[in-house]
C-alpha positions in Angstrom: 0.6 -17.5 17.1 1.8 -20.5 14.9 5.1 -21.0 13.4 4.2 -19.7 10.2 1.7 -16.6 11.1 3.1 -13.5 10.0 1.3 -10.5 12.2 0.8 -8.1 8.9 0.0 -4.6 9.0 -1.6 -2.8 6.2 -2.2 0.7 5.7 -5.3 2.1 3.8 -7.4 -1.4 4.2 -10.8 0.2 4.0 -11.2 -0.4 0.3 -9.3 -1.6 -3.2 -6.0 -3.2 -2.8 -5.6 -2.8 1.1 -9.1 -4.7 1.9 -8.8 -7.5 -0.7 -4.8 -7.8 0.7 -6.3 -8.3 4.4 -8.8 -10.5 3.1 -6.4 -12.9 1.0 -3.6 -12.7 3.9 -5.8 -13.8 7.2 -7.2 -16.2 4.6 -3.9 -17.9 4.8 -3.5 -17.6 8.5 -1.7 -14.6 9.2 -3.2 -12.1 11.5 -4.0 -8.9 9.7 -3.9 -5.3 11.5 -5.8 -3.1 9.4 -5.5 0.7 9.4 -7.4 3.4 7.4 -9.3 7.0 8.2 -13.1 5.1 7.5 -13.5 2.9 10.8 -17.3 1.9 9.4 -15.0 0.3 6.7 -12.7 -1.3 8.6 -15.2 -2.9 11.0 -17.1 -4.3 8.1 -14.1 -5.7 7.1 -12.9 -7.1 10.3 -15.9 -8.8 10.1 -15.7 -10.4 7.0 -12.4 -11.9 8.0 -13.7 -13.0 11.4 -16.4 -14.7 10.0 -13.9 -16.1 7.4 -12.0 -17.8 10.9 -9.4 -15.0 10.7 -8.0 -12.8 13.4 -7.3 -8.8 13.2 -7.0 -5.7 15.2 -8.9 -2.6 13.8 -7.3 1.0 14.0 -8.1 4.2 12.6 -4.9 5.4 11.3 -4.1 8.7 9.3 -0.6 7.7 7.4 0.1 11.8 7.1 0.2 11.9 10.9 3.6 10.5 12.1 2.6 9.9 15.2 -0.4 8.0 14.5 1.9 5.5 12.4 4.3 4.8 14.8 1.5 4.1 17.3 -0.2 1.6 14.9 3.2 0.0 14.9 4.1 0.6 18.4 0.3 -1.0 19.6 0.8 -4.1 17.1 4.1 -5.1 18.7 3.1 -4.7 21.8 0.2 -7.1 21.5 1.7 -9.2 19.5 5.4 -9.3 20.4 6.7 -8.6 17.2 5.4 -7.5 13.7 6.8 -9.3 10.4 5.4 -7.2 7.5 4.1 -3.5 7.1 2.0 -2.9 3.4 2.1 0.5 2.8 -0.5 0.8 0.5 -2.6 4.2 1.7 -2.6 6.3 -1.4 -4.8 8.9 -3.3 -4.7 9.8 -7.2 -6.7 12.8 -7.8 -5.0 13.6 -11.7 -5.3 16.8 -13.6 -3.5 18.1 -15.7 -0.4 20.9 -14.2 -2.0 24.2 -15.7 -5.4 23.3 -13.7 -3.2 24.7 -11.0 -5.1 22.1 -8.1 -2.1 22.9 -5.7 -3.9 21.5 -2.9 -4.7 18.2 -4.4 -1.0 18.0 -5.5 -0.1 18.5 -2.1 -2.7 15.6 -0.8 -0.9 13.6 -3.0 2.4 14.3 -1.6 0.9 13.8 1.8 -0.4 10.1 1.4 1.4 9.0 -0.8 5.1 9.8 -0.3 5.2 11.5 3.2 2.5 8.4 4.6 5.2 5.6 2.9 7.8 7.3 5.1 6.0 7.4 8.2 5.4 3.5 7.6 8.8 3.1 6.9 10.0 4.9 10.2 7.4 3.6 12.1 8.2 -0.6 11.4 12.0 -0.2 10.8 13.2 -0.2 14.9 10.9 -2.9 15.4 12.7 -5.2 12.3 15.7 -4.2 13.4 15.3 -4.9 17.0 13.8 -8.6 15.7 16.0 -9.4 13.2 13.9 -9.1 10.6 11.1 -8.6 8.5 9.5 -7.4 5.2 8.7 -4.2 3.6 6.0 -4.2 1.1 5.0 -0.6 -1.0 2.0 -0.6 -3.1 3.5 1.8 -5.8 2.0 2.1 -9.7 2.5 1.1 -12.9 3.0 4.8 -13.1 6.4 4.6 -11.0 7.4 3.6 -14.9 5.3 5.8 -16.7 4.1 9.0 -17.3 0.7 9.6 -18.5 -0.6 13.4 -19.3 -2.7 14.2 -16.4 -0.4 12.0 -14.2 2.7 14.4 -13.6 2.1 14.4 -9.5 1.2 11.6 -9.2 3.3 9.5 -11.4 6.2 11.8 -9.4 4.9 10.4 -6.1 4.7 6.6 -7.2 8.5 7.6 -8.7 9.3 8.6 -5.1 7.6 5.4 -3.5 9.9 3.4 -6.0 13.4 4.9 -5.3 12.5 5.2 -1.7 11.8 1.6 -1.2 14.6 0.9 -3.5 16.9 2.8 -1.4 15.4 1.5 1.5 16.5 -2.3 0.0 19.9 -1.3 -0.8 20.6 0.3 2.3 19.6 -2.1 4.7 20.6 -6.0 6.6 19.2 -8.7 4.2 17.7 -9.9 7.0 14.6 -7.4 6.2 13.2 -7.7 2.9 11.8 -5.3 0.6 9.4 -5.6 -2.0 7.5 -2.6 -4.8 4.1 -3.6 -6.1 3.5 -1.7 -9.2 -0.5 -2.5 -10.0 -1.8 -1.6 -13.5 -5.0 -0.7 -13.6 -7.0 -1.7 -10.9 -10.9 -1.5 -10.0 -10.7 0.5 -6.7 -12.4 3.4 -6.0 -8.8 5.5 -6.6 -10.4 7.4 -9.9 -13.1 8.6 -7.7 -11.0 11.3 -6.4 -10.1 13.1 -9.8 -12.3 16.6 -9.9 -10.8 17.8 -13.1 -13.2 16.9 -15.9 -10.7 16.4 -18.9 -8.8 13.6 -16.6 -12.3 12.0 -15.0 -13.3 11.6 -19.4 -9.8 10.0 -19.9 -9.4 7.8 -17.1 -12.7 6.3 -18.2 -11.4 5.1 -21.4 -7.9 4.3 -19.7 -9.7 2.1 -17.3 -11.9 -0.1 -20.0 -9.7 -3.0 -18.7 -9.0 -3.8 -15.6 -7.9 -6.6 -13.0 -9.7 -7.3 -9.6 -8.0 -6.3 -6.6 -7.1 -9.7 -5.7 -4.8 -9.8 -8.3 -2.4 -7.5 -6.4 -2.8 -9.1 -3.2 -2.3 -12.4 -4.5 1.1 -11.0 -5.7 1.5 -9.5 -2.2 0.7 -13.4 -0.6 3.2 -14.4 -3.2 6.0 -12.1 -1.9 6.0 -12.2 1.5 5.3 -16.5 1.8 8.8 -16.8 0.5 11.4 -18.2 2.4 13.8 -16.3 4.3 16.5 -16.2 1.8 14.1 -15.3 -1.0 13.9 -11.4 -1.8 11.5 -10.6 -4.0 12.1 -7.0 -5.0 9.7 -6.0 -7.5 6.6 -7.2 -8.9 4.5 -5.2 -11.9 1.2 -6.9 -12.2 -1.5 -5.1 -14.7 -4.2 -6.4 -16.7 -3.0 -8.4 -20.3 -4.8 -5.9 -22.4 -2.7 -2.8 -20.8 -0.4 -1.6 -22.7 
């Protein structure tokens, strides 16, 4: 490892945001552990970065099994000696408005995204705090400031990812840093999820404009290459147009 590799873990790296963010990071020379539930994904991927001269570790990884995360951690720092960054981006967004009543895709929701950021959280904080350090990225939402109709659960899980991570910041050495993401809207495949018709009509015309993915991980890049002393706490990166 060179002086200024980072070993980088990212959760939910089979498509959108987490891919484009392993892409753009061993781009820059870091190795990149990748973690998702689609494996086929992931191995595509690794490819792409290998072929690209990068290096990565491939894991299958189910962020609402705590367990599983602290073993993605656990095997990374083993290999590696240490890890320097965990992005927890895993995250689902299945909107509908609260009188459809879709309980159980509220509760997937609560699942990935909240309960999965805390299982990252618990699984990289004894290894930063053994080291001395490292960084704490959470892919939250534009909706962590807003709330849309259709949105209520999930705009109240991307609240959650916001105050946890702030918490998370104010609570800990400033040796580890801590940064929130909040993309706009995004091409990713995140809309696909939404089963209620109403929400799947206006997502469509919410989503006219939209940014790559590599918009957010370039912000990501941007966070975690500055220097030790440099904190930067919260980025909100959508597209001009969104308003």
């Amino acid at each position: 490892m060179t002086a200024t590799e980072k070993i980088v873990l990212i959760t939910g790296a089979s498509s959108g945001i987490g891919q484009a963010t392993a892409l753009r990071l061993a781009g820059d020379g870091n190795h990149v552990v990748i973690g998702a539930r689609r494996t086929d994904r992931l191995d595509d991927l690794a490819t792409r970065i290998e072929e690209g001269g990068g290096t990565v570790d491939v894991h299958r990884l189910d962020v609402t099994d705590r367990e599983d995360v602290a073993a993605f951690a656990d095997t990374a720092a083993k290999r590696h000696g240490r890890i320097d960054v965990i992005v927890n981006n895993a995250g689902v967004m299945p909107l509908s408005r609260l009188d459809s009543l879709l309980v159980e895709e509220w509760d997937r929701m609560i699942d990935v995204n909240v309960r999965g950021l805390l299982h990252g959280i618990a699984a990289a904080l004894p290894h930063f705090q053994r080291q001395g350090g490292g960084h704490f990225v959470t892919v939250a939402s534009i909706g962590a400031h807003e709330v849309v109709p259709t949105g209520a659960v999930y705009c109240a899980t991307k609240y959650a990812a916001w105050a946890i991570t702030e918490g998370l910041r104010l609570e800990l050495d400033p040796s580890i840093r801590v940064t929130t993401v909040s993309p706009g809207v995004v091409e990713s495949e995140l809309a696909d999820t939404i089963t209620e018709a109403g929400a799947q009509e206006a997502m469509r015309t919410y989503r006219a404009d939209s940014i790559p993915p590599s918009a957010i991980a370039d912000a990501i890049a941007y966070a975690i290459g500055q220097p030790p002393e440099v904190d930067v706490n919260e980025l909100i990166i959508r597209p001009a147009r969104q308003r």
